CSV table of C-alpha atoms and ligand atoms in Angstrom, one decimal:
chain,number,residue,atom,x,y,z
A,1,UNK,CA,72.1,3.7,-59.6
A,2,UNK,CA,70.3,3.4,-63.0
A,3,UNK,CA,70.0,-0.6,-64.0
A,4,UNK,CA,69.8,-1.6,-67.6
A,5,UNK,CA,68.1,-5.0,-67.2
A,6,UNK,CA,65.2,-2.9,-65.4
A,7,UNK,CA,62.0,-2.0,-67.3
A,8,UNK,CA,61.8,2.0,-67.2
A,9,UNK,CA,58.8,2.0,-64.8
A,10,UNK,CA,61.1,0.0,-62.5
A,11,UNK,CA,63.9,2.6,-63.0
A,12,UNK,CA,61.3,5.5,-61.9
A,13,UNK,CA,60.4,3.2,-59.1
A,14,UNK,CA,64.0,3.1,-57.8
A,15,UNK,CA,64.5,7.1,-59.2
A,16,UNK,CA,61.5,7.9,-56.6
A,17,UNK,CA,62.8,6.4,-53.8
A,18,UNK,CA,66.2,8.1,-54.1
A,19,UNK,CA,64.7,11.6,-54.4
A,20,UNK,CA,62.5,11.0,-51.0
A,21,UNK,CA,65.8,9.8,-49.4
A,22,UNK,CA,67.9,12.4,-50.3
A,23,UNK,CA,64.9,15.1,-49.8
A,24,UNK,CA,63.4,13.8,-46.7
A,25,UNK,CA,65.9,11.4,-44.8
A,26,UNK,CA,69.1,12.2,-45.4
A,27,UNK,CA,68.9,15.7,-44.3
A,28,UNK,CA,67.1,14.4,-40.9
A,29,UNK,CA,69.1,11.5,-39.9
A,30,UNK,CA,71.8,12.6,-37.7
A,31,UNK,CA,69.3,14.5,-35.9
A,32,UNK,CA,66.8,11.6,-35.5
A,33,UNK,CA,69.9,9.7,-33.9
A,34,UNK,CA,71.0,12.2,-31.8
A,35,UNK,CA,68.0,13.2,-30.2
A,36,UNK,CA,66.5,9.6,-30.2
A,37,UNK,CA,63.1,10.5,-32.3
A,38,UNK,CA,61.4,7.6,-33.8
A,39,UNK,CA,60.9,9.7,-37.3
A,40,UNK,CA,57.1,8.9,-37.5
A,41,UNK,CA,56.5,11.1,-40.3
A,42,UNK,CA,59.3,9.4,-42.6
A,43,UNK,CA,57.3,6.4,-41.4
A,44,UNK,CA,54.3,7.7,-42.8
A,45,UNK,CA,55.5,9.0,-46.0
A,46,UNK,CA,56.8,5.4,-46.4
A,47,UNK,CA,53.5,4.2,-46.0
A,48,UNK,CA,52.1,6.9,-48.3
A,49,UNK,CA,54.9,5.5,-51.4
A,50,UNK,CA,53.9,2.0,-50.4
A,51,UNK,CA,57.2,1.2,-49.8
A,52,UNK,CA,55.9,-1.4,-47.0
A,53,UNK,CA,54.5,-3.2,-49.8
A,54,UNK,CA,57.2,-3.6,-51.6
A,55,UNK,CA,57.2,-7.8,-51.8
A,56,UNK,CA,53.1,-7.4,-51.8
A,57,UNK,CA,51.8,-8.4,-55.3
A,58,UNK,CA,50.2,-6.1,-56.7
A,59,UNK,CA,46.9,-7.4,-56.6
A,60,UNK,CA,46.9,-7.4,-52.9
A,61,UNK,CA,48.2,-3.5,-53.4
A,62,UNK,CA,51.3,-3.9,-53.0
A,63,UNK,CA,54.1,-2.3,-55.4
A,64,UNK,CA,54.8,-5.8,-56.8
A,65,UNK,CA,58.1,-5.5,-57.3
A,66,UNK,CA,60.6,-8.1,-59.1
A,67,UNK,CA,63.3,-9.1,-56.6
A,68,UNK,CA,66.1,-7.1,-58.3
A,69,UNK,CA,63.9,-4.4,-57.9
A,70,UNK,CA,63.5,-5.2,-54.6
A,71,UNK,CA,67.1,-5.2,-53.2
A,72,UNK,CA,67.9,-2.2,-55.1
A,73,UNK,CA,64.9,0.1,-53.6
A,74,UNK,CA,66.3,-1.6,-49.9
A,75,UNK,CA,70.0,-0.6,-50.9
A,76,UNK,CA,68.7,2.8,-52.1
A,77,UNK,CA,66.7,3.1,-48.6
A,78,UNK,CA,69.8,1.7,-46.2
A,79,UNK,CA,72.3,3.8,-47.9
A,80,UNK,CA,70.5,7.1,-46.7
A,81,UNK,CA,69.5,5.7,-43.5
A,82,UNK,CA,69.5,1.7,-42.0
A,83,UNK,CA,67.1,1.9,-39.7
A,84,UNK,CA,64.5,2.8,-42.5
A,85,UNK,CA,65.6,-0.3,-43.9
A,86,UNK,CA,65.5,-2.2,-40.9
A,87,UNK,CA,61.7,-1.6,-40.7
A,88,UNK,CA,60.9,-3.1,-44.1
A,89,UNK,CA,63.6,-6.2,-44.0
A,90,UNK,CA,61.7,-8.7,-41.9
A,91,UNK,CA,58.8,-7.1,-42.7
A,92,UNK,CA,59.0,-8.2,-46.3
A,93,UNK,CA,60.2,-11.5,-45.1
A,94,UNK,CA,56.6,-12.1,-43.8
A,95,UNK,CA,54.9,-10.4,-46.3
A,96,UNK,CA,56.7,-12.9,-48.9
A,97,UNK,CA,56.4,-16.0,-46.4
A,98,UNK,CA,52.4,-15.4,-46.9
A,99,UNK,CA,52.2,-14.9,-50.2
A,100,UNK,CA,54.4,-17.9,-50.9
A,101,UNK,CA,52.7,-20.1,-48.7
A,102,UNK,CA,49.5,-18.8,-47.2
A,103,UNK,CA,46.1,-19.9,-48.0
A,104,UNK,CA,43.7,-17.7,-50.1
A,105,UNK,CA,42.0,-16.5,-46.7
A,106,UNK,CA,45.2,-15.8,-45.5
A,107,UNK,CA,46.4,-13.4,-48.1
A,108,UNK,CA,43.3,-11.8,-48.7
A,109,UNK,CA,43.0,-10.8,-44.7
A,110,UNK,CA,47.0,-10.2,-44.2
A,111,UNK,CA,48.2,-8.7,-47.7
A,112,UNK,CA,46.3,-5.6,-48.2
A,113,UNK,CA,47.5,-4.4,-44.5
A,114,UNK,CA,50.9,-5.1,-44.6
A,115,UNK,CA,51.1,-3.4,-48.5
A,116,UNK,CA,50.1,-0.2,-46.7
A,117,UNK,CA,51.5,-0.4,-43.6
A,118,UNK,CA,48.4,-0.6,-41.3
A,119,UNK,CA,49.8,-4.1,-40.5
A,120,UNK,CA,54.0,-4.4,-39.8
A,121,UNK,CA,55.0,-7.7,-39.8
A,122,UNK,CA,57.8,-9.2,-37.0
A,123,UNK,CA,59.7,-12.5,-37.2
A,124,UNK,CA,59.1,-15.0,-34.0
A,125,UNK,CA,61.8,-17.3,-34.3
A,126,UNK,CA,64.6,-16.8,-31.6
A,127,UNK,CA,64.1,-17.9,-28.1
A,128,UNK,CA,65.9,-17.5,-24.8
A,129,UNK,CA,67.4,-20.6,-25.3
A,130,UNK,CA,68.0,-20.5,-28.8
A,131,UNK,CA,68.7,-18.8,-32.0
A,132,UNK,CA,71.0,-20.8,-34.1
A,133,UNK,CA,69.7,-23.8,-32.9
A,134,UNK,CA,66.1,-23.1,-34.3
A,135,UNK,CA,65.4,-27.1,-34.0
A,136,UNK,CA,65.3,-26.5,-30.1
A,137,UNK,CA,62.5,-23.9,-29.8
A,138,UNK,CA,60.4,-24.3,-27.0
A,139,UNK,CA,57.4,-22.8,-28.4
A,140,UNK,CA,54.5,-24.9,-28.0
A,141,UNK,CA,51.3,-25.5,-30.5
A,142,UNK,CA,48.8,-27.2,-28.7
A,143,UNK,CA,45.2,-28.5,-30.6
A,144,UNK,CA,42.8,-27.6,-29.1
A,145,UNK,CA,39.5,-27.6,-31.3
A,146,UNK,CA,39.1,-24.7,-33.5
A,147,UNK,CA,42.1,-22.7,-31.9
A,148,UNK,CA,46.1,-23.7,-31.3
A,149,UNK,CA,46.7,-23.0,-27.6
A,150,UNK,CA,50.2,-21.4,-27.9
A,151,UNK,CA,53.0,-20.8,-25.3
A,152,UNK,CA,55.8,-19.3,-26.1
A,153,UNK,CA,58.5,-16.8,-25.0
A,154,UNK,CA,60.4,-15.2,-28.4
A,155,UNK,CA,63.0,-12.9,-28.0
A,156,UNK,CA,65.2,-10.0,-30.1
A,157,UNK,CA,62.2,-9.2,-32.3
A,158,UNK,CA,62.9,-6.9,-34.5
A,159,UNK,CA,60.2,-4.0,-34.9
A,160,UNK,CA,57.8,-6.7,-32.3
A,161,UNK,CA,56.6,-3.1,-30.1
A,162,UNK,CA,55.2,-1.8,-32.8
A,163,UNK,CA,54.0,-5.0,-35.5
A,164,UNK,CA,50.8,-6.4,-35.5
A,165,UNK,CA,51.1,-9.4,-37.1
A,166,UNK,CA,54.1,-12.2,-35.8
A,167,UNK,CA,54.9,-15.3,-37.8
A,168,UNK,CA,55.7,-17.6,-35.1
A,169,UNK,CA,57.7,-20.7,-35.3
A,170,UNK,CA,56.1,-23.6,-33.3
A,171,UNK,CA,55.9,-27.2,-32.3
A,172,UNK,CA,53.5,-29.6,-32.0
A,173,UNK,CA,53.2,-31.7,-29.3
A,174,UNK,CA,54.4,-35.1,-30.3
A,175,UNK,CA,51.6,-38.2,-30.6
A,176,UNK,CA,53.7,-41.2,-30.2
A,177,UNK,CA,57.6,-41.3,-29.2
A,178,UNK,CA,58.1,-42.4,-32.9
A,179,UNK,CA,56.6,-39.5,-34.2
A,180,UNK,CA,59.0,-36.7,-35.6
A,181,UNK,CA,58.7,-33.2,-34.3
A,182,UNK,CA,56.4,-31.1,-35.9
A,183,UNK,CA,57.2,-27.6,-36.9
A,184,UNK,CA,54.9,-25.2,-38.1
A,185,UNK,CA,54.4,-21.4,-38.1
A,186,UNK,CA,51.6,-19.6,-37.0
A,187,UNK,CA,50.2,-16.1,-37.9
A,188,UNK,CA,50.1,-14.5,-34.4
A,189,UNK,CA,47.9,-11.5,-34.1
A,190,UNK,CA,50.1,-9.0,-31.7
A,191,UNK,CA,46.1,-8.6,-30.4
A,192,UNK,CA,45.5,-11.8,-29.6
A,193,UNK,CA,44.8,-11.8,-26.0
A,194,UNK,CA,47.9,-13.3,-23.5
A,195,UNK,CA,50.6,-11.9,-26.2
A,196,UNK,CA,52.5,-9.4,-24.1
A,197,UNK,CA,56.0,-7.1,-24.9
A,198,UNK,CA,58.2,-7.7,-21.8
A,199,UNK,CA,60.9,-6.6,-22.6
A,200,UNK,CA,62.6,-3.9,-24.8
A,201,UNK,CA,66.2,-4.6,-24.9
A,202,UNK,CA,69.3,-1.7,-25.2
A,203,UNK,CA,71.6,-2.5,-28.0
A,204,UNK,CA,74.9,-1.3,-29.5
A,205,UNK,CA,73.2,0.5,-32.7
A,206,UNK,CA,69.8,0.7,-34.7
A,207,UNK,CA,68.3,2.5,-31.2
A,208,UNK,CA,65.1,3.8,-33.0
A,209,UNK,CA,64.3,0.3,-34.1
A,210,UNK,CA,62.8,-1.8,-31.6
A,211,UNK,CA,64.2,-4.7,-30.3
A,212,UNK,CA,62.0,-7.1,-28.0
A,213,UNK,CA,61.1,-10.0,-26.2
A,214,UNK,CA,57.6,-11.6,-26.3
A,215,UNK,CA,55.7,-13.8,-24.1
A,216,UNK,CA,53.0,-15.7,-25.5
A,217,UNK,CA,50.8,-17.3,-22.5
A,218,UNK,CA,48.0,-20.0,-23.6
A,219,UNK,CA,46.9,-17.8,-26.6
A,220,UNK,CA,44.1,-19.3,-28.3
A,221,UNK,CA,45.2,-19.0,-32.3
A,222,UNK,CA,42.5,-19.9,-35.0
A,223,UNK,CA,43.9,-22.4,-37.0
A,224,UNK,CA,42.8,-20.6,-39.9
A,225,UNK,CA,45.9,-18.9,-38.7
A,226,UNK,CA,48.2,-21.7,-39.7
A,227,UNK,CA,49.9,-20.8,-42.4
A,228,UNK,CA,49.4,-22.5,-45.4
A,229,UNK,CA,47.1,-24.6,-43.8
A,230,UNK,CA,49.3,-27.7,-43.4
A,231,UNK,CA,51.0,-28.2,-40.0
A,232,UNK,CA,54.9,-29.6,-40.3
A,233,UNK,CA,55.8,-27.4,-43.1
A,234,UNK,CA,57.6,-24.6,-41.0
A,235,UNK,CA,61.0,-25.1,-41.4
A,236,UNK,CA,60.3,-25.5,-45.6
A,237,UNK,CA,58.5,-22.2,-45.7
A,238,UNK,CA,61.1,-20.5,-43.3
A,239,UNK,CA,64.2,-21.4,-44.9
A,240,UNK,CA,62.8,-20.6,-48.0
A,241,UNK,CA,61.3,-17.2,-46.8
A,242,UNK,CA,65.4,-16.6,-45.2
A,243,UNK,CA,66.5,-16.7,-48.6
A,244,UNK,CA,64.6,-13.1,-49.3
A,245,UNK,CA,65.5,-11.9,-45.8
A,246,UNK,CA,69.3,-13.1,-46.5
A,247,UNK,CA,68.6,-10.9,-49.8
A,248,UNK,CA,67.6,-8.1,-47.8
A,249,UNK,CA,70.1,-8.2,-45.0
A,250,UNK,CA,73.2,-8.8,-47.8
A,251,UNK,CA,71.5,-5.7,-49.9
A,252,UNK,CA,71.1,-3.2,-46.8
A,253,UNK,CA,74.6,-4.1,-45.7
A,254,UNK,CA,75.3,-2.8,-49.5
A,255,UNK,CA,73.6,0.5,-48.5
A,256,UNK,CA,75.4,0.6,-45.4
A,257,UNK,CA,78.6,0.2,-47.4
A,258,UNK,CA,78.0,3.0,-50.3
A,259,UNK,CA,77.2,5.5,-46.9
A,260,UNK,CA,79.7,5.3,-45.2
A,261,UNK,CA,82.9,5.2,-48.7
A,262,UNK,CA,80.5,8.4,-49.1
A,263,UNK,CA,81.3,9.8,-46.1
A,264,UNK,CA,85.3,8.5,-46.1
A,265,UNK,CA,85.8,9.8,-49.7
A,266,UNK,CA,83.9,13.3,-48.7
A,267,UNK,CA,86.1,13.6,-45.5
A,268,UNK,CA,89.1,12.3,-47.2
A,269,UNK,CA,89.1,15.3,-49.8
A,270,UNK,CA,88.8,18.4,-46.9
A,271,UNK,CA,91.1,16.8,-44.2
A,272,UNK,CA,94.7,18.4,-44.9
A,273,UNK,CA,97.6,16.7,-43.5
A,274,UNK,CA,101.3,17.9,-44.1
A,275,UNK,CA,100.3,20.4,-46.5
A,276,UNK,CA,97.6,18.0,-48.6
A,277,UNK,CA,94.2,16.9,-48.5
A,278,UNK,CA,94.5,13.0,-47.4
A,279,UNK,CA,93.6,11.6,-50.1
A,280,UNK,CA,96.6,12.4,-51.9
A,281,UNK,CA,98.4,10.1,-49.6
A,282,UNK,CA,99.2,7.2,-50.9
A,283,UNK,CA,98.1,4.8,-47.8
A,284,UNK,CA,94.4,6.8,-48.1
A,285,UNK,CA,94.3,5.9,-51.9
A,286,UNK,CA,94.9,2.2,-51.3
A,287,UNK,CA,92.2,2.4,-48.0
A,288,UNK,CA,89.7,3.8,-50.6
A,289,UNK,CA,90.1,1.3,-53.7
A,290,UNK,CA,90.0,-1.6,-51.8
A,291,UNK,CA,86.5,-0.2,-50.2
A,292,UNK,CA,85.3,0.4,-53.2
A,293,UNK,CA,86.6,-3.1,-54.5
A,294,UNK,CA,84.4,-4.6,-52.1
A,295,UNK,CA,81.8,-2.4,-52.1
A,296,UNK,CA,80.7,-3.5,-55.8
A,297,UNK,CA,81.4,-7.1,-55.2
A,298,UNK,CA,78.9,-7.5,-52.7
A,299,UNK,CA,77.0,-5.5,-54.7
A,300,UNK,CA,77.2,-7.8,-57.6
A,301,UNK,CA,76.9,-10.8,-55.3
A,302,UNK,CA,74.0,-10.1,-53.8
A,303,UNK,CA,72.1,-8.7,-57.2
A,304,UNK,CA,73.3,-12.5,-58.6
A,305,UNK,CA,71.4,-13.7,-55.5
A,306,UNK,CA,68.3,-11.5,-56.2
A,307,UNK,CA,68.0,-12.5,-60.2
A,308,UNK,CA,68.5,-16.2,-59.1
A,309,UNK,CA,65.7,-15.9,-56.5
A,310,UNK,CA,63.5,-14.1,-59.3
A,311,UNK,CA,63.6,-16.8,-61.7
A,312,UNK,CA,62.9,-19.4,-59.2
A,313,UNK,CA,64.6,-22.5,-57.8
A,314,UNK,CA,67.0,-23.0,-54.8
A,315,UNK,CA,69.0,-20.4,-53.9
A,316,UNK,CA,70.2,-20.9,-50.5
A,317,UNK,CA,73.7,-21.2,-51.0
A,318,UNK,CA,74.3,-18.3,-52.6
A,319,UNK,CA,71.7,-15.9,-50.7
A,320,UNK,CA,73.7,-17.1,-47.8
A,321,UNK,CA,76.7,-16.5,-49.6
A,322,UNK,CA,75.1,-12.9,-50.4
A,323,UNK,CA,74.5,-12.1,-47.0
A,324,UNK,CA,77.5,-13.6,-45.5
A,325,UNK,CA,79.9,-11.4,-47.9
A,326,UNK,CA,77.8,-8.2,-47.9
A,327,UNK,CA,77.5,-8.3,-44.2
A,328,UNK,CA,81.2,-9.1,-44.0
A,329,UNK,CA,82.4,-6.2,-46.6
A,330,UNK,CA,80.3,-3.7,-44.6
A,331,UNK,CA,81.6,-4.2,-41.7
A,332,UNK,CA,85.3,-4.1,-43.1
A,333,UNK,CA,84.6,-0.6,-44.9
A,334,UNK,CA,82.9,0.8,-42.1
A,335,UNK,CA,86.1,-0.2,-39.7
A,336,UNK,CA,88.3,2.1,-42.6
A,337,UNK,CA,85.8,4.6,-43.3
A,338,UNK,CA,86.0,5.2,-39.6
A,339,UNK,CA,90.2,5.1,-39.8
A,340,UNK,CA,90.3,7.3,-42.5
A,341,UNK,CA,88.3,10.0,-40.2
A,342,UNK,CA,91.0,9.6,-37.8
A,343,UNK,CA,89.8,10.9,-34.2
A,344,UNK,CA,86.8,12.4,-35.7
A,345,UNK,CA,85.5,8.4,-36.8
A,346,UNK,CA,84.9,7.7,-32.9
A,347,UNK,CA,83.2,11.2,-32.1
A,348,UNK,CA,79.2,10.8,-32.7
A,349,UNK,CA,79.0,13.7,-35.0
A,350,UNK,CA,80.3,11.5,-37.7
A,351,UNK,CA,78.4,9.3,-39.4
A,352,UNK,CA,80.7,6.5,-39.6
A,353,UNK,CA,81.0,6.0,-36.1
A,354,UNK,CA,76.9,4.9,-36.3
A,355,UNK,CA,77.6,3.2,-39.6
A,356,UNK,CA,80.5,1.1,-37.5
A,357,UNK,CA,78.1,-0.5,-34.5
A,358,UNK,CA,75.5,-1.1,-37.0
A,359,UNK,CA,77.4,-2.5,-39.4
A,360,UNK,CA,77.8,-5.7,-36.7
A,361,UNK,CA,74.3,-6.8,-36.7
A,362,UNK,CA,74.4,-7.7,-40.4
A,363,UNK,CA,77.2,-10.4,-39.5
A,364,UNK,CA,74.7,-11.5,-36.8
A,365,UNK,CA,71.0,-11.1,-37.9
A,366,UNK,CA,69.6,-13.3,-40.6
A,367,UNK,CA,71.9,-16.6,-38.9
A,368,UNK,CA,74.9,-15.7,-37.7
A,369,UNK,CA,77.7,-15.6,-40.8
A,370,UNK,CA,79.0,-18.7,-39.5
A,371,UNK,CA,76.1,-20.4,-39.2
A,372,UNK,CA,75.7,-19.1,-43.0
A,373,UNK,CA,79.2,-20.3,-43.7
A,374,UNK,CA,77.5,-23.6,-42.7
A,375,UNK,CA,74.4,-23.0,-45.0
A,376,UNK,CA,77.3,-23.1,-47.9
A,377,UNK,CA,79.4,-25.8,-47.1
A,378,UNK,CA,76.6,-27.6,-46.7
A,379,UNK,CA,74.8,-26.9,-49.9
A,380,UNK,CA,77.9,-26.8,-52.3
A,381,UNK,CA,78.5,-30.1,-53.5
A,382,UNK,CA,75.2,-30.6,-54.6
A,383,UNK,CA,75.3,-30.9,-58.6
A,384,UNK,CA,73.1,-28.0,-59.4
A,385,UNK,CA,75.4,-25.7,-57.0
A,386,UNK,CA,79.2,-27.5,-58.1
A,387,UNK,CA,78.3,-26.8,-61.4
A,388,UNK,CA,77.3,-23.1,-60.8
A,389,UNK,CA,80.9,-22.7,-59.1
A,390,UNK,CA,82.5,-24.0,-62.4
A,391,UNK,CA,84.0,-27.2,-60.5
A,392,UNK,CA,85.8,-30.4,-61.7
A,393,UNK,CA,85.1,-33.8,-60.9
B,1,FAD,C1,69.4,-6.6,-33.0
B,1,FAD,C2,68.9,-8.0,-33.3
B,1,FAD,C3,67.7,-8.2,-34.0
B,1,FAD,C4,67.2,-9.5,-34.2
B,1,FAD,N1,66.0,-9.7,-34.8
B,1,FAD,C5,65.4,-10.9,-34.8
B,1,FAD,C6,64.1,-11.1,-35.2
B,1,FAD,O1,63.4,-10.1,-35.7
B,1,FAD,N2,63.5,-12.3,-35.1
B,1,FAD,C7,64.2,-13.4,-34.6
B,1,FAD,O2,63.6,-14.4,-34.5
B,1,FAD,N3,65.5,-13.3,-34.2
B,1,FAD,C8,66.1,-12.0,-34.3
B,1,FAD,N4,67.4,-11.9,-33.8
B,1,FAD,C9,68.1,-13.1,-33.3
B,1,FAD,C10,69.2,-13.5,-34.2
B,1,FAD,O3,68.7,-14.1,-35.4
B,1,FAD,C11,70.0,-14.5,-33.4
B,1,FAD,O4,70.7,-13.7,-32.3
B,1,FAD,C12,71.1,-15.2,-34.2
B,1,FAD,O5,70.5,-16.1,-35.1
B,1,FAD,C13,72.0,-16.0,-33.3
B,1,FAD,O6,71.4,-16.8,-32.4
B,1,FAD,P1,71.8,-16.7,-30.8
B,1,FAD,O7,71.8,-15.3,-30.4
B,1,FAD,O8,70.9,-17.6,-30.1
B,1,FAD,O9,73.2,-17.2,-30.8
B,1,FAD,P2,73.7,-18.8,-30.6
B,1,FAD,O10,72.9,-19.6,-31.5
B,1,FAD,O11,73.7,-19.0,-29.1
B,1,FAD,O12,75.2,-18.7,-31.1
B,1,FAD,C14,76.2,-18.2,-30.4
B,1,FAD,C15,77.5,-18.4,-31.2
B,1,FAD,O13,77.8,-19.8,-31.5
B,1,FAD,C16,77.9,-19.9,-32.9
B,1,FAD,N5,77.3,-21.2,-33.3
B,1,FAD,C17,76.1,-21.7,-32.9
B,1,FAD,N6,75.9,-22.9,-33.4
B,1,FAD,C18,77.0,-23.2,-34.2
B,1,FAD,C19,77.4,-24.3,-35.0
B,1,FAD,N7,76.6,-25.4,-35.2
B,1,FAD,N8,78.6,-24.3,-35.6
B,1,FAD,C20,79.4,-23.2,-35.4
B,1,FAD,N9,79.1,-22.1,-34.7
B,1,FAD,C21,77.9,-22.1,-34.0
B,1,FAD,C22,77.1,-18.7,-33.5
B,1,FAD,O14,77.6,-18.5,-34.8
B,1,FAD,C23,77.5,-17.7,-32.5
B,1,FAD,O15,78.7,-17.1,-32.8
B,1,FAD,C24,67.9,-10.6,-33.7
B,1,FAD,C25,69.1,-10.4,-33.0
B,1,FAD,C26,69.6,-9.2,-32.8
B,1,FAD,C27,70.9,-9.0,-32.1
């Protein structure tokens, strides 16, 4: 997809990424998935287009990019193949979190390694005992001189086997019973000693990226690892940070989307039933439109949510919004791309039986939609956002 409001160096951008996908990962996927083989040379020829610095600046050498530019490169990459995706998304998120927020030392040791991929960034925010509830971590902070001592135990981290660098939500211990819990989140070097993978859980889709829980035992983390420098700013920097991730997870949903209407349109015109190829049955026809119908409105949605991030101020509500729809209409025109297959959308040769389990994580990852839902409701009576919806007193 060519966009107008892009400069033509942005186009070409976008233009490069969609030949390497349709030369190099499209052809590849089904066999990657089938025979379980973490594609390490797509990873490296990711590295080699910079594509993991994609929400670097460029000074730090990443690619830069505008975040319009951003969520169309991740749809670009999801639509030939998710799991790509899923290796940049939270990624990005920590790439962005530190150059929003981190201090000068911070971005000049963290930036330059996770623009080229030596360093893969994981989010540490769920725990045993929570995910929604992110107010109840556990995770504990301790000073201790020069160095936090940190223990904590974070679980379902995304791409955690293989990062090397975990932003970690924390708490401080509290100095009086009047004092307000501190949050705060930590730069956690995956080779710090005491930080240990213990577990790599099975899921329902996205097998070749890894999924795991980490225990953090007394680690001793510089404070120069603090990010930002200011302890008790977490939760500003991490909801903020979410709206990009939202962005990402409502754009690869997108991707998701355009796959598999590829797949049900291309399947739709060989399969001949009484006498006709199925898509000159009626009940196809209407299956098809109204996939497409809500393929471009999440589309749209979430490109609104990208140009409002890009030109600054809160976006919460509708990144939320983005994701919660995107991840939403996925799922929906997965479940018919998989109907209009008939028998052949539950055998594994078909890719909309893949597209149809992974489609569920986007309703779950990023806050769960209803937890988004409550992001909204929340959020839409402010003035700023009941004037954006075009509401009357
Ligand atoms: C494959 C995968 C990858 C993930 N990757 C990461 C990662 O990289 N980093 C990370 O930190 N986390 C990650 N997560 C965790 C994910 O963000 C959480 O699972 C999610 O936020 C939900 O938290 P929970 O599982 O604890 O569910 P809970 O918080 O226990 O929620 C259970 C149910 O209750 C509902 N619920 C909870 N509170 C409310 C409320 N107040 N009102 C209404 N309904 C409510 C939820 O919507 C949900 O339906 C990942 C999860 C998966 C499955």
């Amino acid at each position: 997809m060519k966009f107008i409001q892009f400069t033509s160096e942005e186009n070409e951008i976008i233009s490069t990424v969609e030949r390497f996908i349709e030369e190099r990962v499209r052809p590849n996927v089904m066999v990657f998935e089938r025979d379980n083989i973490y594609p390490q040379q797509i990873v490296d020829e990711m590295k080699e287009l910079g594509l993991f610095g994609i929400a670097v600046p460029e000074e730090f050498g990443g690619l830069g990019l505008r975040v319009p530019v951003f969520a169309a490169v991740m749809e670009v990459i999801a639509r030939g193949w998710t799991t790509l995706a899923a290796y940049l998304n939270s990624h990005s998120t920590v790439a962005h979190a530190i150059k929003a927020y981190g201090t000068e030392e911070q971005k000049e040791k963290y930036l330059p390694g996770l623009a080229t991929g030596e360093h893969r960034g994981a989010l540490c925010l769920t725990e045993p005992g929570c995910g929604s509830d992110l107010q109840a971590i556990r995770a504990l902070a301790s000073d201790e001189g020069a160095d936090y001592r940190l223990t904590a135990s974070k679980t379902y981290v995304t791409n955690g086997e293989r990062a090397t660098l975990l932003l970690t939500l924390v708490k401080h211990p509290k100095q009086s019973a009047e004092e307000k819990t501190k949050f705060s989140l930590l730069l956690v070097e995956k080779s710090f000693a005491q930080v240990q993978v213990t577990t790599t859980f099975h899921k329902m889709g996205m097998g070749l990226v890894d999924t795991v829980q980490i225990e953090m035992d007394r680690v001793a983390v510089p404070k120069a690892n603090l990010l930002g420098g200011i302890e008790g700013k977490g939760f500003h920097y991490l909801f903020e940070s979410l709206e990009i991730g939202r962005i990402a997870i409502g754009i690869s949903a997108v991707g998701l989307a355009a796959n598999a209407l590829s797949e049900a349109l291309r399947y739709s015109s060989e399969r001949v039933t009484f006498g006709v190829t199925i898509d000159k049955h009626q009940a196809i026809q209407l299956k098809l439109a109204d996939m497409a119908t809500k393929l471009v409105t999440a589309r749209l949605l979430t490109m609104e949510a990208a140009w409002m991030k890009e030109r600054g101020g809160r976006c919460d509500m509708i990144s939320a919004m983005a994701k919660l729809h995107a991840s939403d209409a996925a799922l929906e025109i997965a479940h018919d791309a998989v109907k209009v297959h008939g028998g052949a959308g539950y055998i594994q040769e078909y890719a909309v039986e893949r597209l149809y389990r992974e489609a569920l994580l986007y309703t779950i990852g990023e806050g769960t939609n209803d937890i988004n839902r409550i992001v909204i409701s929340r959020r839409m009576t402010g003035d700023e956002e009941r004037a954006y919806l075009g509401l009357v007193r």
